[in-house]
Amino acid sequence: MLPHIPFNKPAIVGRELYYISQALHQGHSAGDGSFSRRCQRSLEHALGAPKVLLTTSCTDALEMAAVLLDIAPGDEVIVPSFTFVSTVNAFVLRGATPVFVDIRPDTLNMDERKVERLVTARTKAIVPVHYGGVGCEMESIGQIAARRGIAIVEDNAHGLFSQYRGRYLGTFGTFAAQSFHETKNFTCGEGGALVVNDERYVQRAEIIREKGTDRSRFFRGEVDKYTWVDIGSSHLPSDILAAFLCAQLEARESIQSRRREIWERYYDDLGQWASSFDVRLPVVPDHCEQSFHLFYLLMPSAESRQRLIRHLKDRGIQSVFHYLPLHLSPMGQRCGGSRAQCPVTESVSDTLLRLPFYYDMTEHDQMRVVEAVKAFRLQ
Ligand SMILES: Cc1ncc(COP(=O)(O)O)c(C=O)c1O
């Protein structure tokens, strides 16, 4: 029996335990210690963003963005249905109605050509998700948002350090949300960050993240006591997690170059097989520099996708599907979603299969996956 090849293994790059022990010995294991500040500064510097605040998840960062935009009952947000539940739930929690937009058949990103017709006087935000870290068409989405006076919140869970037309993803919206969940390129187990690109929101973002208090200002010596000034919650991660993340961010080059190798090997080795059997590989437009977050196959049918998952499982290889359409979920339907509303999403959700992809995947294991896929008979 061959050893099992999992779908994901979180990267461990070297200094995580050393930094975690430093955080413990420094005697500051709560949030906003020296490692949190290091991570935030490094992300601000790398992205050129005015403010980055670590959070306990991307979900938290999205929820903070919804509070910061004063999302309230009656507001609408334009969201893809092909996404993780948090992209939408964060806004529904504040009482907003999600308006689902379909995705493009090539990049599987929000179809910018279908956005404007969904805008109404109640539209408060557009939430592009950069699927697999390939940028949405931010030029068009940005123009629509500017013309109609709507905010953009980027869900950039997959796309840290990706670029669209030479500019980092996460810097286009008023806010962007990052994820450091164990399935992401950079991880600390569970974690995230809110990128604040409009300085006017920085102070309120700090307050919302600190349970509605001005504690951050107090720690900077700007006020002599801190108190309850707004709504908020506890969104900041422990400095132990920030220490873990710090080690990962410092290994940016090694993580990204390793992931690039894996992604390119899949793409090169499966290209011919895919075109002979009408299987689609990921599309990355020339003006997008991706993060090499995931590798998927779009199979010709739902039946062949399920059969390939079983075929790989029989050979000790775990592969998974991605995103059931939110507009067809029980909650999505209660929010007004209905069948055929997003036909591309429905078809992609039935046919997409993600192959194992992780930082320390050996070439040997990857070739086992490639050979197993090629041995699959479509007819
Ligand atoms: C597009 C997208 N947004 C948000 C999230 C939620 O991230 P987190 O687990 O950090 O809250 C995920 C999780 O995988 C995701 O894929």
mmCIF file of C-alpha atoms and ligand atoms in Angstrom:
data_model
loop_
_atom_site.group_PDB
_atom_site.id
_atom_site.type_symbol
_atom_site.label_atom_id
_atom_site.label_comp_id
_atom_site.label_asym_id
_atom_site.label_seq_id
_atom_site.Cartn_x
_atom_site.Cartn_y
_atom_site.Cartn_z
ATOM 1 C CA MET A 1 0.000 0.000 0.000
ATOM 2 C CA LEU A 2 1.485 3.354 -1.073
ATOM 3 C CA PRO A 3 1.648 6.172 1.520
ATOM 4 C CA HIS A 4 -1.356 8.501 1.574
ATOM 5 C CA ILE A 5 -0.987 11.830 -0.238
ATOM 6 C CA PRO A 6 -3.160 14.405 1.572
ATOM 7 C CA PHE A 7 -4.812 17.309 -0.139
ATOM 8 C CA ASN A 8 -3.098 19.847 2.116
ATOM 9 C CA LYS A 9 -0.284 19.993 4.660
ATOM 10 C CA PRO A 10 0.405 23.322 6.362
ATOM 11 C CA ALA A 11 3.906 24.624 5.634
ATOM 12 C CA ILE A 12 6.480 24.653 8.426
ATOM 13 C CA VAL A 13 9.429 26.704 7.255
ATOM 14 C CA GLY A 14 11.878 26.819 10.151
ATOM 15 C CA ARG A 15 11.699 29.584 12.735
ATOM 16 C CA GLU A 16 8.105 29.132 13.903
ATOM 17 C CA LEU A 17 8.895 27.401 17.217
ATOM 18 C CA TYR A 18 11.815 29.702 17.942
ATOM 19 C CA TYR A 19 9.654 32.799 17.483
ATOM 20 C CA ILE A 20 6.801 31.279 19.478
ATOM 21 C CA SER A 21 9.175 30.595 22.375
ATOM 22 C CA GLN A 22 10.409 34.204 22.132
ATOM 23 C CA ALA A 23 6.825 35.445 22.316
ATOM 24 C CA LEU A 24 6.255 33.340 25.429
ATOM 25 C CA HIS A 25 9.478 34.433 27.100
ATOM 26 C CA GLN A 26 8.816 38.083 26.355
ATOM 27 C CA GLY A 27 5.838 37.738 28.665
ATOM 28 C CA HIS A 28 3.381 39.190 26.166
ATOM 29 C CA SER A 29 1.227 36.476 24.686
ATOM 30 C CA ALA A 30 -1.937 38.566 24.238
ATOM 31 C CA GLY A 31 -2.590 40.487 21.038
ATOM 32 C CA ASP A 32 -0.653 43.426 19.600
ATOM 33 C CA GLY A 33 2.744 42.455 20.985
ATOM 34 C CA SER A 34 6.035 42.847 19.144
ATOM 35 C CA PHE A 35 5.381 39.980 16.689
ATOM 36 C CA SER A 36 1.970 41.372 15.725
ATOM 37 C CA ARG A 37 3.608 44.723 15.040
ATOM 38 C CA ARG A 38 6.362 43.037 13.011
ATOM 39 C CA CYS A 39 3.836 41.167 10.837
ATOM 40 C CA GLN A 40 1.700 44.255 10.322
ATOM 41 C CA ARG A 41 4.671 46.443 9.405
ATOM 42 C CA SER A 42 6.036 43.830 7.034
ATOM 43 C CA LEU A 43 2.673 43.499 5.252
ATOM 44 C CA GLU A 44 2.178 47.283 5.103
ATOM 45 C CA HIS A 45 5.642 47.653 3.633
ATOM 46 C CA ALA A 46 5.263 44.789 1.128
ATOM 47 C CA LEU A 47 1.823 45.862 -0.114
ATOM 48 C CA GLY A 48 2.295 49.606 0.233
ATOM 49 C CA ALA A 49 -0.898 49.748 2.317
ATOM 50 C CA PRO A 50 -1.482 52.489 4.917
ATOM 51 C CA LYS A 51 -2.614 50.056 7.618
ATOM 52 C CA VAL A 52 -2.743 46.307 8.143
ATOM 53 C CA LEU A 53 -4.356 44.895 11.291
ATOM 54 C CA LEU A 54 -3.951 41.228 12.166
ATOM 55 C CA THR A 55 -7.213 39.462 12.970
ATOM 56 C CA THR A 56 -8.070 35.963 14.111
ATOM 57 C CA SER A 57 -9.337 35.026 10.635
ATOM 58 C CA CYS A 58 -10.261 36.333 7.219
ATOM 59 C CA THR A 59 -13.865 35.936 8.374
ATOM 60 C CA ASP A 60 -13.173 38.403 11.194
ATOM 61 C CA ALA A 61 -11.588 40.870 8.793
ATOM 62 C CA LEU A 62 -14.642 40.691 6.514
ATOM 63 C CA GLU A 63 -16.947 41.210 9.488
ATOM 64 C CA MET A 64 -14.913 44.244 10.533
ATOM 65 C CA ALA A 65 -15.178 45.659 7.012
ATOM 66 C CA ALA A 66 -18.975 45.285 7.147
ATOM 67 C CA VAL A 67 -19.112 47.171 10.463
ATOM 68 C CA LEU A 68 -16.760 49.864 9.181
ATOM 69 C CA LEU A 69 -19.006 50.456 6.172
ATOM 70 C CA ASP A 70 -22.030 50.737 8.497
ATOM 71 C CA ILE A 71 -23.783 47.964 6.609
ATOM 72 C CA ALA A 72 -27.390 47.831 7.862
ATOM 73 C CA PRO A 73 -30.704 46.120 7.064
ATOM 74 C CA GLY A 74 -31.928 47.171 3.632
ATOM 75 C CA ASP A 75 -28.435 47.473 2.162
ATOM 76 C CA GLU A 76 -27.378 45.243 -0.713
ATOM 77 C CA VAL A 77 -23.934 43.796 -1.399
ATOM 78 C CA ILE A 78 -22.878 42.308 -4.710
ATOM 79 C CA VAL A 79 -21.071 39.043 -4.061
ATOM 80 C CA PRO A 80 -20.058 35.976 -6.042
ATOM 81 C CA SER A 81 -21.945 32.790 -5.229
ATOM 82 C CA PHE A 82 -18.800 30.781 -6.007
ATOM 83 C CA THR A 83 -16.994 31.511 -2.738
ATOM 84 C CA PHE A 84 -16.596 30.543 0.879
ATOM 85 C CA VAL A 85 -19.556 31.349 3.100
ATOM 86 C CA SER A 86 -17.748 34.103 5.066
ATOM 87 C CA THR A 87 -17.520 36.394 2.019
ATOM 88 C CA VAL A 88 -21.284 36.740 2.174
ATOM 89 C CA ASN A 89 -22.141 35.892 5.768
ATOM 90 C CA ALA A 90 -20.084 38.821 7.097
ATOM 91 C CA PHE A 91 -22.505 41.232 5.396
ATOM 92 C CA VAL A 92 -25.672 39.224 6.062
ATOM 93 C CA LEU A 93 -24.758 39.346 9.782
ATOM 94 C CA ARG A 94 -25.230 43.124 9.610
ATOM 95 C CA GLY A 95 -28.614 42.689 7.914
ATOM 96 C CA ALA A 96 -27.589 43.165 4.277
ATOM 97 C CA THR A 97 -29.147 41.310 1.355
ATOM 98 C CA PRO A 98 -26.615 39.464 -0.814
ATOM 99 C CA VAL A 99 -27.041 39.962 -4.554
ATOM 100 C CA PHE A 100 -25.282 37.047 -6.236
ATOM 101 C CA VAL A 101 -23.303 37.627 -9.398
ATOM 102 C CA ASP A 102 -22.065 34.837 -11.632
ATOM 103 C CA ILE A 103 -18.401 34.122 -12.365
ATOM 104 C CA ARG A 104 -16.380 34.276 -15.567
ATOM 105 C CA PRO A 105 -15.921 30.865 -17.188
ATOM 106 C CA ASP A 106 -12.151 31.440 -17.592
ATOM 107 C CA THR A 107 -10.752 32.729 -14.268
ATOM 108 C CA LEU A 108 -13.804 31.734 -12.170
ATOM 109 C CA ASN A 109 -13.781 35.263 -10.739
ATOM 110 C CA MET A 110 -16.776 37.579 -10.352
ATOM 111 C CA ASP A 111 -17.942 38.421 -13.890
ATOM 112 C CA GLU A 112 -17.382 42.169 -14.025
ATOM 113 C CA ARG A 113 -19.598 42.403 -17.139
ATOM 114 C CA LYS A 114 -22.588 41.332 -15.040
ATOM 115 C CA VAL A 115 -22.004 43.608 -12.054
ATOM 116 C CA GLU A 116 -23.434 46.957 -13.127
ATOM 117 C CA ARG A 117 -26.896 45.654 -13.979
ATOM 118 C CA LEU A 118 -27.178 44.420 -10.371
ATOM 119 C CA VAL A 119 -26.417 47.820 -8.841
ATOM 120 C CA THR A 120 -29.379 49.594 -7.229
ATOM 121 C CA ALA A 121 -29.768 52.658 -5.028
ATOM 122 C CA ARG A 122 -29.303 50.294 -2.050
ATOM 123 C CA THR A 123 -25.994 48.778 -3.171
ATOM 124 C CA LYS A 124 -23.402 49.495 -0.478
ATOM 125 C CA ALA A 125 -20.499 47.264 -1.475
ATOM 126 C CA ILE A 126 -19.049 44.998 -4.143
ATOM 127 C CA VAL A 127 -17.020 42.085 -2.797
ATOM 128 C CA PRO A 128 -14.672 40.581 -5.384
ATOM 129 C CA VAL A 129 -13.022 37.272 -4.456
ATOM 130 C CA HIS A 130 -9.712 36.679 -6.231
ATOM 131 C CA TYR A 131 -10.185 32.964 -6.821
ATOM 132 C CA GLY A 132 -6.968 30.996 -6.510
ATOM 133 C CA GLY A 133 -5.138 34.314 -6.147
ATOM 134 C CA VAL A 134 -5.808 35.329 -9.763
ATOM 135 C CA GLY A 135 -6.997 38.929 -9.813
ATOM 136 C CA CYS A 136 -10.593 39.859 -10.654
ATOM 137 C CA GLU A 137 -10.946 42.495 -13.374
ATOM 138 C CA MET A 138 -10.346 45.307 -10.911
ATOM 139 C CA GLU A 139 -10.140 47.986 -13.589
ATOM 140 C CA SER A 140 -13.801 47.513 -14.580
ATOM 141 C CA ILE A 141 -15.001 46.762 -11.054
ATOM 142 C CA GLY A 142 -13.206 49.869 -9.769
ATOM 143 C CA GLN A 143 -14.806 52.025 -12.472
ATOM 144 C CA ILE A 144 -18.313 50.773 -11.662
ATOM 145 C CA ALA A 145 -17.760 51.308 -7.931
ATOM 146 C CA ALA A 146 -16.410 54.830 -8.446
ATOM 147 C CA ARG A 147 -19.175 55.796 -10.885
ATOM 148 C CA ARG A 148 -21.928 54.538 -8.574
ATOM 149 C CA GLY A 149 -20.323 55.562 -5.254
ATOM 150 C CA ILE A 150 -20.026 52.021 -3.908
ATOM 151 C CA ALA A 151 -17.269 50.627 -1.688
ATOM 152 C CA ILE A 152 -15.128 47.650 -2.674
ATOM 153 C CA VAL A 153 -14.128 45.032 -0.115
ATOM 154 C CA GLU A 154 -11.679 42.526 -1.582
ATOM 155 C CA ASP A 155 -11.823 38.999 -0.257
ATOM 156 C CA ASN A 156 -8.178 38.220 -0.859
ATOM 157 C CA ALA A 157 -8.055 35.022 1.197
ATOM 158 C CA HIS A 158 -6.172 33.268 -1.630
ATOM 159 C CA GLY A 159 -4.130 36.055 -3.125
ATOM 160 C CA LEU A 160 -1.551 37.517 -0.779
ATOM 161 C CA PHE A 161 1.302 38.930 -2.943
ATOM 162 C CA SER A 162 -0.581 38.349 -6.217
ATOM 163 C CA GLN A 163 -0.728 41.281 -8.611
ATOM 164 C CA TYR A 164 -3.222 42.683 -11.091
ATOM 165 C CA ARG A 165 -1.680 44.953 -13.738
ATOM 166 C CA GLY A 166 1.418 45.358 -11.566
ATOM 167 C CA ARG A 167 -0.446 46.287 -8.373
ATOM 168 C CA TYR A 168 -0.888 44.025 -5.348
ATOM 169 C CA LEU A 169 -4.262 42.443 -4.775
ATOM 170 C CA GLY A 170 -5.623 43.699 -1.482
ATOM 171 C CA THR A 171 -4.820 47.314 -2.326
ATOM 172 C CA PHE A 172 -7.744 48.039 -4.666
ATOM 173 C CA GLY A 173 -10.655 48.061 -2.212
ATOM 174 C CA THR A 174 -11.375 50.406 0.664
ATOM 175 C CA PHE A 175 -10.665 47.231 2.617
ATOM 176 C CA ALA A 176 -9.259 43.803 1.880
ATOM 177 C CA ALA A 177 -9.383 40.643 3.955
ATOM 178 C CA GLN A 178 -6.486 38.152 4.079
ATOM 179 C CA SER A 179 -6.473 34.616 5.476
ATOM 180 C CA PHE A 180 -3.739 32.738 7.312
ATOM 181 C CA HIS A 181 -5.792 29.580 7.808
ATOM 182 C CA GLU A 182 -3.796 26.347 7.615
ATOM 183 C CA THR A 183 -4.885 25.780 4.013
ATOM 184 C CA LYS A 184 -3.370 29.078 2.815
ATOM 185 C CA ASN A 185 0.128 29.781 1.434
ATOM 186 C CA PHE A 186 1.103 31.588 4.660
ATOM 187 C CA THR A 187 -0.405 30.284 7.848
ATOM 188 C CA CYS A 188 -0.504 30.443 11.621
ATOM 189 C CA GLY A 189 -3.233 27.822 11.997
ATOM 190 C CA GLU A 190 -6.120 30.276 12.109
ATOM 191 C CA GLY A 191 -5.472 33.913 11.312
ATOM 192 C CA GLY A 192 -6.216 36.808 9.047
ATOM 193 C CA ALA A 193 -5.659 40.486 8.413
ATOM 194 C CA LEU A 194 -7.699 43.522 7.511
ATOM 195 C CA VAL A 195 -5.948 45.768 4.992
ATOM 196 C CA VAL A 196 -7.198 49.343 5.344
ATOM 197 C CA ASN A 197 -6.454 51.296 2.182
ATOM 198 C CA ASP A 198 -8.312 54.479 3.121
ATOM 199 C CA GLU A 199 -6.631 56.288 6.023
ATOM 200 C CA ARG A 200 -9.955 57.752 7.143
ATOM 201 C CA TYR A 201 -10.988 54.344 8.460
ATOM 202 C CA VAL A 202 -7.809 53.469 10.362
ATOM 203 C CA GLN A 203 -8.755 54.795 13.781
ATOM 204 C CA ARG A 204 -12.244 53.268 13.752
ATOM 205 C CA ALA A 205 -10.822 49.954 12.521
ATOM 206 C CA GLU A 206 -8.509 49.858 15.550
ATOM 207 C CA ILE A 207 -11.459 50.561 17.841
ATOM 208 C CA ILE A 208 -13.745 47.915 16.341
ATOM 209 C CA ARG A 209 -10.948 45.346 16.579
ATOM 210 C CA GLU A 210 -10.410 46.164 20.282
ATOM 211 C CA LYS A 211 -13.962 45.494 21.556
ATOM 212 C CA GLY A 212 -15.162 48.996 20.715
ATOM 213 C CA THR A 213 -12.544 50.687 22.900
ATOM 214 C CA ASP A 214 -9.779 53.185 22.164
ATOM 215 C CA ARG A 215 -7.179 50.931 23.799
ATOM 216 C CA SER A 216 -4.791 51.213 20.822
ATOM 217 C CA ARG A 217 -4.670 54.998 21.289
ATOM 218 C CA PHE A 218 -4.106 54.491 25.023
ATOM 219 C CA PHE A 219 -1.122 52.191 24.360
ATOM 220 C CA ARG A 220 0.351 54.815 22.047
ATOM 221 C CA GLY A 221 -0.040 57.426 24.802
ATOM 222 C CA GLU A 222 -2.588 59.439 22.798
ATOM 223 C CA VAL A 223 -5.246 59.275 25.550
ATOM 224 C CA ASP A 224 -4.697 58.865 29.311
ATOM 225 C CA LYS A 225 -7.310 56.135 29.785
ATOM 226 C CA TYR A 226 -9.244 53.922 27.463
ATOM 227 C CA THR A 227 -12.972 53.455 27.337
ATOM 228 C CA TRP A 228 -15.923 52.172 25.288
ATOM 229 C CA VAL A 229 -16.377 54.447 22.281
ATOM 230 C CA ASP A 230 -18.077 52.373 19.527
ATOM 231 C CA ILE A 231 -19.376 48.893 18.746
ATOM 232 C CA GLY A 232 -16.703 46.249 18.312
ATOM 233 C CA SER A 233 -15.504 42.807 19.211
ATOM 234 C CA SER A 234 -12.340 40.871 20.011
ATOM 235 C CA HIS A 235 -10.695 40.452 16.631
ATOM 236 C CA LEU A 236 -6.995 40.455 17.506
ATOM 237 C CA PRO A 237 -4.937 37.256 17.558
ATOM 238 C CA SER A 238 -2.532 36.256 20.303
ATOM 239 C CA ASP A 239 1.108 37.289 19.782
ATOM 240 C CA ILE A 240 1.935 33.555 19.851
ATOM 241 C CA LEU A 241 0.081 33.192 16.554
ATOM 242 C CA ALA A 242 1.693 36.359 15.226
ATOM 243 C CA ALA A 243 5.111 34.839 16.063
ATOM 244 C CA PHE A 244 4.184 31.762 14.004
ATOM 245 C CA LEU A 245 3.036 33.990 11.141
ATOM 246 C CA CYS A 246 6.153 36.150 11.341
ATOM 247 C CA ALA A 247 8.334 33.116 10.563
ATOM 248 C CA GLN A 248 6.160 32.334 7.559
ATOM 249 C CA LEU A 249 6.139 35.863 6.160
ATOM 250 C CA GLU A 250 9.928 35.990 6.443
ATOM 251 C CA ALA A 251 10.052 32.852 4.271
ATOM 252 C CA ARG A 252 8.000 34.513 1.533
ATOM 253 C CA GLU A 253 10.485 33.828 -1.263
ATOM 254 C CA SER A 254 10.971 30.170 -0.418
ATOM 255 C CA ILE A 255 7.246 29.494 0.064
ATOM 256 C CA GLN A 256 6.246 31.212 -3.152
ATOM 257 C CA SER A 257 8.996 29.760 -5.316
ATOM 258 C CA ARG A 258 8.270 26.240 -4.073
ATOM 259 C CA ARG A 259 4.555 26.672 -4.781
ATOM 260 C CA ARG A 260 5.316 28.077 -8.218
ATOM 261 C CA GLU A 261 7.366 24.955 -9.052
ATOM 262 C CA ILE A 262 4.532 22.650 -7.990
ATOM 263 C CA TRP A 263 1.894 24.628 -9.862
ATOM 264 C CA GLU A 264 3.972 24.786 -13.053
ATOM 265 C CA ARG A 265 4.786 21.081 -12.940
ATOM 266 C CA TYR A 266 1.090 20.223 -12.741
ATOM 267 C CA TYR A 267 0.319 22.635 -15.563
ATOM 268 C CA ASP A 268 3.082 21.353 -17.849
ATOM 269 C CA ASP A 269 2.626 17.657 -17.120
ATOM 270 C CA LEU A 270 -1.153 17.574 -17.377
ATOM 271 C CA GLY A 271 -1.589 19.925 -20.351
ATOM 272 C CA GLN A 272 -1.630 17.319 -23.090
ATOM 273 C CA TRP A 273 -3.796 14.865 -21.173
ATOM 274 C CA ALA A 274 -6.243 17.678 -20.359
ATOM 275 C CA SER A 275 -6.601 18.875 -23.934
ATOM 276 C CA SER A 276 -7.105 15.339 -25.261
ATOM 277 C CA PHE A 277 -9.974 14.724 -22.832
ATOM 278 C CA ASP A 278 -11.667 18.111 -22.816
ATOM 279 C CA VAL A 279 -10.497 18.870 -19.267
ATOM 280 C CA ARG A 280 -9.830 22.539 -18.488
ATOM 281 C CA LEU A 281 -6.787 23.708 -16.509
ATOM 282 C CA PRO A 282 -6.613 27.063 -14.657
ATOM 283 C CA VAL A 283 -6.502 30.242 -16.760
ATOM 284 C CA VAL A 284 -4.198 33.053 -15.633
ATOM 285 C CA PRO A 285 -4.436 36.171 -17.830
ATOM 286 C CA ASP A 286 -1.131 37.816 -18.810
ATOM 287 C CA HIS A 287 -1.886 40.890 -16.715
ATOM 288 C CA CYS A 288 -2.268 38.799 -13.547
ATOM 289 C CA GLU A 289 0.579 37.521 -11.416
ATOM 290 C CA GLN A 290 -0.898 34.769 -9.295
ATOM 291 C CA SER A 291 -0.065 33.480 -5.814
ATOM 292 C CA PHE A 292 0.088 29.770 -6.788
ATOM 293 C CA HIS A 293 -2.498 29.020 -4.157
ATOM 294 C CA LEU A 294 -4.321 26.089 -5.739
ATOM 295 C CA PHE A 295 -4.439 23.841 -8.776
ATOM 296 C CA TYR A 296 -7.725 22.618 -10.190
ATOM 297 C CA LEU A 297 -9.116 20.592 -13.067
ATOM 298 C CA LEU A 298 -12.494 21.391 -14.626
ATOM 299 C CA MET A 299 -13.846 18.026 -15.670
ATOM 300 C CA PRO A 300 -16.283 17.552 -18.589
ATOM 301 C CA SER A 301 -19.123 16.429 -16.272
ATOM 302 C CA ALA A 302 -20.158 16.025 -12.638
ATOM 303 C CA GLU A 303 -20.043 12.267 -13.115
ATOM 304 C CA SER A 304 -16.427 12.261 -14.344
ATOM 305 C CA ARG A 305 -15.409 14.599 -11.494
ATOM 306 C CA GLN A 306 -16.847 12.224 -8.877
ATOM 307 C CA ARG A 307 -15.291 9.231 -10.627
ATOM 308 C CA LEU A 308 -11.865 10.904 -10.693
ATOM 309 C CA ILE A 309 -12.090 11.716 -6.959
ATOM 310 C CA ARG A 310 -12.814 8.001 -6.330
ATOM 311 C CA HIS A 311 -10.094 6.867 -8.751
ATOM 312 C CA LEU A 312 -7.508 8.997 -6.907
ATOM 313 C CA LYS A 313 -8.784 7.899 -3.494
ATOM 314 C CA ASP A 314 -8.308 4.248 -4.502
ATOM 315 C CA ARG A 315 -4.665 5.148 -5.167
ATOM 316 C CA GLY A 316 -4.174 6.839 -1.785
ATOM 317 C CA ILE A 317 -4.560 10.395 -3.106
ATOM 318 C CA GLN A 318 -6.953 12.918 -1.627
ATOM 319 C CA SER A 319 -8.577 15.408 -4.004
ATOM 320 C CA VAL A 320 -11.485 17.688 -3.205
ATOM 321 C CA PHE A 321 -14.184 19.786 -4.846
ATOM 322 C CA HIS A 322 -14.581 23.485 -4.079
ATOM 323 C CA TYR A 323 -17.497 25.703 -3.141
ATOM 324 C CA LEU A 324 -21.070 24.602 -3.352
ATOM 325 C CA PRO A 325 -22.960 27.553 -4.883
ATOM 326 C CA LEU A 326 -24.050 29.839 -2.064
ATOM 327 C CA HIS A 327 -27.164 31.007 -3.897
ATOM 328 C CA LEU A 328 -28.475 27.414 -3.785
ATOM 329 C CA SER A 329 -27.589 26.772 -0.131
ATOM 330 C CA PRO A 330 -30.477 26.792 2.386
ATOM 331 C CA MET A 331 -29.377 30.201 3.684
ATOM 332 C CA GLY A 332 -28.673 31.538 0.172
ATOM 333 C CA GLN A 333 -32.184 30.594 -0.912
ATOM 334 C CA ARG A 334 -33.629 32.324 2.140
ATOM 335 C CA CYS A 335 -31.713 35.394 0.964
ATOM 336 C CA GLY A 336 -33.391 35.168 -2.449
ATOM 337 C CA GLY A 337 -31.071 32.836 -4.360
ATOM 338 C CA SER A 338 -32.634 30.521 -6.947
ATOM 339 C CA ARG A 339 -31.573 27.878 -9.488
ATOM 340 C CA ALA A 340 -30.167 29.115 -12.828
ATOM 341 C CA GLN A 341 -29.374 32.510 -11.300
ATOM 342 C CA CYS A 342 -25.633 31.842 -11.716
ATOM 343 C CA PRO A 343 -25.302 29.109 -14.370
ATOM 344 C CA VAL A 344 -21.495 29.250 -14.699
ATOM 345 C CA THR A 345 -21.135 28.891 -10.922
ATOM 346 C CA GLU A 346 -23.507 25.931 -10.927
ATOM 347 C CA SER A 347 -21.570 24.148 -13.661
ATOM 348 C CA VAL A 348 -18.102 24.900 -12.229
ATOM 349 C CA SER A 349 -19.161 23.791 -8.783
ATOM 350 C CA ASP A 350 -20.248 20.430 -10.247
ATOM 351 C CA THR A 351 -17.075 19.813 -12.218
ATOM 352 C CA LEU A 352 -14.114 21.392 -10.361
ATOM 353 C CA LEU A 353 -11.576 19.158 -8.649
ATOM 354 C CA ARG A 354 -8.582 20.398 -6.652
ATOM 355 C CA LEU A 355 -5.397 18.332 -6.654
ATOM 356 C CA PRO A 356 -3.092 17.927 -3.627
ATOM 357 C CA PHE A 357 -0.961 21.051 -3.300
ATOM 358 C CA TYR A 358 1.303 21.929 -0.384
ATOM 359 C CA TYR A 359 4.668 23.508 0.285
ATOM 360 C CA ASP A 360 6.706 20.392 1.000
ATOM 361 C CA MET A 361 5.113 18.131 -1.589
ATOM 362 C CA THR A 362 7.940 16.045 -3.029
ATOM 363 C CA GLU A 363 8.441 15.710 -6.767
ATOM 364 C CA HIS A 364 7.978 11.967 -6.297
ATOM 365 C CA ASP A 365 4.554 12.411 -4.688
ATOM 366 C CA GLN A 366 3.508 14.951 -7.262
ATOM 367 C CA MET A 367 4.458 12.564 -10.068
ATOM 368 C CA ARG A 368 2.344 9.899 -8.378
ATOM 369 C CA VAL A 369 -0.625 12.300 -8.571
ATOM 370 C CA VAL A 370 0.126 13.190 -12.201
ATOM 371 C CA GLU A 371 0.457 9.545 -13.243
ATOM 372 C CA ALA A 372 -2.735 8.599 -11.395
ATOM 373 C CA VAL A 373 -4.649 11.400 -13.146
ATOM 374 C CA LYS A 374 -3.280 10.364 -16.537
ATOM 375 C CA ALA A 375 -4.293 6.757 -15.882
ATOM 376 C CA PHE A 376 -7.912 7.870 -15.436
ATOM 377 C CA ARG A 377 -10.143 6.867 -18.337
ATOM 378 C CA LEU A 378 -12.735 9.450 -19.180
ATOM 379 C CA GLN A 379 -14.740 7.291 -21.571
HETATM 380 C C1 LIG B 1 -12.520 33.057 -0.469
HETATM 381 C C2 LIG B 1 -12.458 32.818 1.014
HETATM 382 N N1 LIG B 1 -12.825 33.807 1.837
HETATM 383 C C3 LIG B 1 -12.783 33.669 3.173
HETATM 384 C C4 LIG B 1 -12.366 32.494 3.742
HETATM 385 C C5 LIG B 1 -12.360 32.372 5.236
HETATM 386 O O1 LIG B 1 -11.061 32.400 5.739
HETATM 387 P P1 LIG B 1 -10.783 32.164 7.291
HETATM 388 O O2 LIG B 1 -10.844 30.694 7.531
HETATM 389 O O3 LIG B 1 -9.415 32.732 7.522
HETATM 390 O O4 LIG B 1 -11.834 32.910 8.048
HETATM 391 C C6 LIG B 1 -11.973 31.425 2.926
HETATM 392 C C7 LIG B 1 -11.544 30.160 3.531
HETATM 393 O O5 LIG B 1 -11.026 29.259 2.946
HETATM 394 C C8 LIG B 1 -12.020 31.590 1.518
HETATM 395 O O6 LIG B 1 -11.688 30.587 0.680
#
